[in-house]
mmCIF file of C-alpha atoms and ligand atoms in Angstrom:
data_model
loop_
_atom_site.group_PDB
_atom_site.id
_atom_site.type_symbol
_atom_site.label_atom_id
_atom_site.label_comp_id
_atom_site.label_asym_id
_atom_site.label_seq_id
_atom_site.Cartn_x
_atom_site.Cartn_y
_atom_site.Cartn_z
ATOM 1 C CA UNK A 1 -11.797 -14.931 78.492
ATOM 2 C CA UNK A 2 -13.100 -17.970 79.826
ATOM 3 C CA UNK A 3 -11.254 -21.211 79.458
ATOM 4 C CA UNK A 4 -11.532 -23.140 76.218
ATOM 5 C CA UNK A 5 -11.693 -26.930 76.188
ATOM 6 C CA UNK A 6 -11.849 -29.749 74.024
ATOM 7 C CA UNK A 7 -15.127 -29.370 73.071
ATOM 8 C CA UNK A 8 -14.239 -26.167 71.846
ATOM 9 C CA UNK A 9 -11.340 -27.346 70.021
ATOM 10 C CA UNK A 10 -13.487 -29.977 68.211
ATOM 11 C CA UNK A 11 -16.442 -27.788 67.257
ATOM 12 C CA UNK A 12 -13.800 -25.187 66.213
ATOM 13 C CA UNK A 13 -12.010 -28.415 63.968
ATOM 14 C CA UNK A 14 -15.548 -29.589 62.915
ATOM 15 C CA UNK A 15 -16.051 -26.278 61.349
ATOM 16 C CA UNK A 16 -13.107 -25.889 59.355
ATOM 17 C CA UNK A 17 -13.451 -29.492 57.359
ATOM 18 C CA UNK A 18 -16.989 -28.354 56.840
ATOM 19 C CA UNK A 19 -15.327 -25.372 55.140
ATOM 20 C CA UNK A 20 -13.247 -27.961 53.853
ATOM 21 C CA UNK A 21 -15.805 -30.151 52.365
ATOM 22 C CA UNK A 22 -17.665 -27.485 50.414
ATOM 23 C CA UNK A 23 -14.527 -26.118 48.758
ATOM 24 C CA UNK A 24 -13.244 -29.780 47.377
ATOM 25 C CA UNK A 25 -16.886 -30.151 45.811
ATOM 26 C CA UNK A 26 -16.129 -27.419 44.437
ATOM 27 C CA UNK A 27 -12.654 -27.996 42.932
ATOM 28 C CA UNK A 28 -13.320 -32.060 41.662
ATOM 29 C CA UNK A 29 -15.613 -30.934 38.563
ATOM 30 C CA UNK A 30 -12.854 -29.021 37.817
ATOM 31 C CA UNK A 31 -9.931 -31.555 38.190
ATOM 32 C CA UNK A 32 -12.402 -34.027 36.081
ATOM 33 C CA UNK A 33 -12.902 -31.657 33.593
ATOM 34 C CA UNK A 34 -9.341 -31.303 33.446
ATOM 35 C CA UNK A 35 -7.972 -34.905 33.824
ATOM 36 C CA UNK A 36 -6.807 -36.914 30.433
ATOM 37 C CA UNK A 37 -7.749 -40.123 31.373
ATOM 38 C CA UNK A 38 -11.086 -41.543 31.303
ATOM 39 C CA UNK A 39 -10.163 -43.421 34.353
ATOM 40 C CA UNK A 40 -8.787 -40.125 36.539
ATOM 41 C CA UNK A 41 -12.223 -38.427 35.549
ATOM 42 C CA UNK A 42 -14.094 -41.347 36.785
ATOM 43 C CA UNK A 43 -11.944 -41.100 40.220
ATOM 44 C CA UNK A 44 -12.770 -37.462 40.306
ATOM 45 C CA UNK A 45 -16.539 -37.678 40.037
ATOM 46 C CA UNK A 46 -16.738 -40.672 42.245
ATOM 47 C CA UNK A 47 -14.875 -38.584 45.041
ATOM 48 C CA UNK A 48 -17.224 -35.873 44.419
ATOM 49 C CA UNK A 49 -19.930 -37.885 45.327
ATOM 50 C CA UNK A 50 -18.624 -38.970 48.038
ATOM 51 C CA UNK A 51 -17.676 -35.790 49.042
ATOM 52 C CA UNK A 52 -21.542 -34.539 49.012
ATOM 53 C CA UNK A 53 -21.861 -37.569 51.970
ATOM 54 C CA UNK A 54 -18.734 -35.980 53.622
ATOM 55 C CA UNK A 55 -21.064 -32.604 53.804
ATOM 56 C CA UNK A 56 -23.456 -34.382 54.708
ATOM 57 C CA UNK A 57 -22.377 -36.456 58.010
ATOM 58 C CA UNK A 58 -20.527 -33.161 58.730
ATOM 59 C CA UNK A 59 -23.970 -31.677 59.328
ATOM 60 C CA UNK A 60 -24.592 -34.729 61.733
ATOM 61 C CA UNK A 61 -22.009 -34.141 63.568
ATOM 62 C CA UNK A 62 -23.002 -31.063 64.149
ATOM 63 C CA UNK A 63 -26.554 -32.040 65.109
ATOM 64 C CA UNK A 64 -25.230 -34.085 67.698
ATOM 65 C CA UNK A 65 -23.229 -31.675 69.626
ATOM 66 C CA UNK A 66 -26.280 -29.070 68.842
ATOM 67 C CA UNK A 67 -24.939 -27.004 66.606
ATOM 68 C CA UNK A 68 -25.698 -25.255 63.339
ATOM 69 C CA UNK A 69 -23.529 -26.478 60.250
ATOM 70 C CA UNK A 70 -20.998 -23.197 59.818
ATOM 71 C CA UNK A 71 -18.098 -23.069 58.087
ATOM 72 C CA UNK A 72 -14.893 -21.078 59.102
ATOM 73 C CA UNK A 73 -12.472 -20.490 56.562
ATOM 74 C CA UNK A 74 -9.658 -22.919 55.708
ATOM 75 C CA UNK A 75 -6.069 -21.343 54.934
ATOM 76 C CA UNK A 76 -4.759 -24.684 54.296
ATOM 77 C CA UNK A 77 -7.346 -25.891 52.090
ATOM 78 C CA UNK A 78 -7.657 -22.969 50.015
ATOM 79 C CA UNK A 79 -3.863 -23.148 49.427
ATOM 80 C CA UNK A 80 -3.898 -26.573 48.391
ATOM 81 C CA UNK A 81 -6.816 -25.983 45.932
ATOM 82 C CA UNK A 82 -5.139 -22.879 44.638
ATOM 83 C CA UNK A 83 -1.844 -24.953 43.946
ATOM 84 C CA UNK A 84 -3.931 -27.198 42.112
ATOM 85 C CA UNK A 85 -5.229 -24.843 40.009
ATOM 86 C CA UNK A 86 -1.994 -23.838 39.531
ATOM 87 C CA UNK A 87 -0.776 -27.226 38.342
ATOM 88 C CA UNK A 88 -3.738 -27.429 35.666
ATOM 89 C CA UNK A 89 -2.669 -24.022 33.956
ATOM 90 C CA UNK A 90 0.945 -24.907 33.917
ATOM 91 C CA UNK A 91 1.024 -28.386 33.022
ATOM 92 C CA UNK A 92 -2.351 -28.333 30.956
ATOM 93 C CA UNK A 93 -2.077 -30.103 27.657
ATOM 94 C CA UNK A 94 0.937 -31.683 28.365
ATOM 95 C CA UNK A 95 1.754 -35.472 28.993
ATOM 96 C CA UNK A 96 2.607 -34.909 33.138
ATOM 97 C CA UNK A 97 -0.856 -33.256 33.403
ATOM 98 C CA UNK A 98 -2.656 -35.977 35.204
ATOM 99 C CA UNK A 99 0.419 -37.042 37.391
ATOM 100 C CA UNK A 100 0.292 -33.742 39.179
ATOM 101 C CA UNK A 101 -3.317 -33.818 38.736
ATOM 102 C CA UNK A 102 -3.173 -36.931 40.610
ATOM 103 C CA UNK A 103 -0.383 -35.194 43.480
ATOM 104 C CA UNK A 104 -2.897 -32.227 43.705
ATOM 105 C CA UNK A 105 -5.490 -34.599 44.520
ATOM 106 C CA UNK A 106 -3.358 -36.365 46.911
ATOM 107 C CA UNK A 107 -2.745 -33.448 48.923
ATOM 108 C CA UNK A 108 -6.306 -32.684 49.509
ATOM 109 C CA UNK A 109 -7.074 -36.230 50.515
ATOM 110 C CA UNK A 110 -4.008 -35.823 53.378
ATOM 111 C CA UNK A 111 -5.551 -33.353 54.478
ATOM 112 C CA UNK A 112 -8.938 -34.755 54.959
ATOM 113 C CA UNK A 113 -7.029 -37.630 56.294
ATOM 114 C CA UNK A 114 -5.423 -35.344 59.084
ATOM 115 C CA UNK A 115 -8.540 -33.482 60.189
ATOM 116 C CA UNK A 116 -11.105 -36.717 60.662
ATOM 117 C CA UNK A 117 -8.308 -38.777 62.183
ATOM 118 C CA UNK A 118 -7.930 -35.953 64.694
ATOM 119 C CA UNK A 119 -11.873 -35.409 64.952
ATOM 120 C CA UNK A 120 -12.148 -39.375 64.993
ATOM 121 C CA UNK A 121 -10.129 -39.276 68.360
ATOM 122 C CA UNK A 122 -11.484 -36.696 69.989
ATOM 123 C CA UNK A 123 -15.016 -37.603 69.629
ATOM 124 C CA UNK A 124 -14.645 -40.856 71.156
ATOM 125 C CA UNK A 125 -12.253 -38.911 73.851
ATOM 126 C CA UNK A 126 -15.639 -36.514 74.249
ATOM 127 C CA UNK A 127 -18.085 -39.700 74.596
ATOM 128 C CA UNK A 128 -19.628 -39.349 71.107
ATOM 129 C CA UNK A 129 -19.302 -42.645 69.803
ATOM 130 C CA UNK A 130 -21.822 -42.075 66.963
ATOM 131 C CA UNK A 131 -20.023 -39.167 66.073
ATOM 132 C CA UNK A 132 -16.691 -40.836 65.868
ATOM 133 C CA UNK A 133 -18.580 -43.764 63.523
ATOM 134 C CA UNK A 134 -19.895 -40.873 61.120
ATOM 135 C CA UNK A 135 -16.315 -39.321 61.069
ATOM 136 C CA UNK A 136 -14.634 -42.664 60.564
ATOM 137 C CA UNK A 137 -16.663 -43.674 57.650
ATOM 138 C CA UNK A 138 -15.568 -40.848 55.598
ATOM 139 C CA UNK A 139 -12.038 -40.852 56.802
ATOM 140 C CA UNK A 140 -12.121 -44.879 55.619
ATOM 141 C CA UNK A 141 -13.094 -43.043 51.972
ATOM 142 C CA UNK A 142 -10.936 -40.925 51.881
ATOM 143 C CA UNK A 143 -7.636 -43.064 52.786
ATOM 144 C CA UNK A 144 -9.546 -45.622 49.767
ATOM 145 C CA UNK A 145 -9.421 -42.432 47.699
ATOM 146 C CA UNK A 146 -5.666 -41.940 48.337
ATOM 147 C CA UNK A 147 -4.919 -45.535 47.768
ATOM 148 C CA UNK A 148 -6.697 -45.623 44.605
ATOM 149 C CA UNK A 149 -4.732 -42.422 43.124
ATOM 150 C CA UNK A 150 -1.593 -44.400 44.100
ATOM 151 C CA UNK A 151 -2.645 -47.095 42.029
ATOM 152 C CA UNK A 152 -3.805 -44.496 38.748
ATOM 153 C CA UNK A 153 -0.202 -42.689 39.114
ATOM 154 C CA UNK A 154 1.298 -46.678 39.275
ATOM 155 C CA UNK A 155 -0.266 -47.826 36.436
ATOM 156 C CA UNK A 156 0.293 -44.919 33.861
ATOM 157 C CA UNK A 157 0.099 -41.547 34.577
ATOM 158 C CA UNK A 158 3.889 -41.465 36.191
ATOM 159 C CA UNK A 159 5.069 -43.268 33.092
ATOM 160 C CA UNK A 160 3.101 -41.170 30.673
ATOM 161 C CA UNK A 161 4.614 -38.084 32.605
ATOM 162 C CA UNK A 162 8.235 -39.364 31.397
ATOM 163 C CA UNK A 163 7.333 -39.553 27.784
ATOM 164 C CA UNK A 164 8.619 -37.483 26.096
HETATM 165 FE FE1 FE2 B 201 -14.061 -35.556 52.013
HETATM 166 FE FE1 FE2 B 202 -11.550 -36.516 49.914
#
């Protein structure tokens, strides 16, 4: 087996956000759809767009190292999307439904957070300083996304949650 080096690592990293990506623009309709407040549904389809740029300059990343755009499936992220179903069936209809709406969401964007601060790094380690601008754009949205759901969970969702 011959030896396997950074470059391997990030084209091996690259492909599982891509995987990633495609899975979360899948699951946002869904956590709009569900979400009580007018405001959380904004939030939701805002991020979804966003997330269709994520794709997006994910695919010109890969065009840069000369690539094709291939997914490889995600463990983490399809556990994180599956608890969030979960939280929609068990909490649906009641008053803490957008609070753990809101943690669901949360989790996703740490994870994004994780994987393009790590992909940031090691394309400017690799000499691919467009790259690393592509990747740091989106990981700018998504810690913007995360700061924003802190402020929705602030402002009422935690405090509806409580009522009882
Ligand atoms: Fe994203
Ligand atoms: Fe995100």
């Amino acid at each position: 087996m011959p030896d396997k080096v950074l470059d391997d690592l990030f084209h091996d990293t690259l492909k599982d956000i891509y995987y990633a990506e495609r899975q979360i623009l899948k699951a946002l309709p869904k956590m709009a759809r569900g979400a009580q407040s007018g405001q959380l549904r904004e939030a939701f389809e805002k991020h979804r767009d966003q997330t269709e740029t994520h794709v997006e300059r994910l695919q010109q990343v890969f065009e840069i190292i000369g690539k094709t755009p291939r997914g490889k499936t995600c463990d983490a992220i399809e556990g994180i999307v599956a608890e969030g179903e979960e939280i929609m069936e068990e909490f649906g209809g009641t008053p803490a439904l957008d609070a753990g709406l809101i943690s669901a969401a949360q989790a996703v964007e740490h994870y994004e957070i994780t994987r393009y601060g790590t992909l940031k790094r090691w394309a400017n380690e690799l000499g691919m300083a467009d790259g690393a601008k592509l990747l740091d754009q989106t990981l700018q949205e998504e810690s913007k996304t995360d700061s924003d759901l802190t402020k929705l969970a602030d402002a009422s969702a935690n405090r509806r949650a409580k009522a009882a």
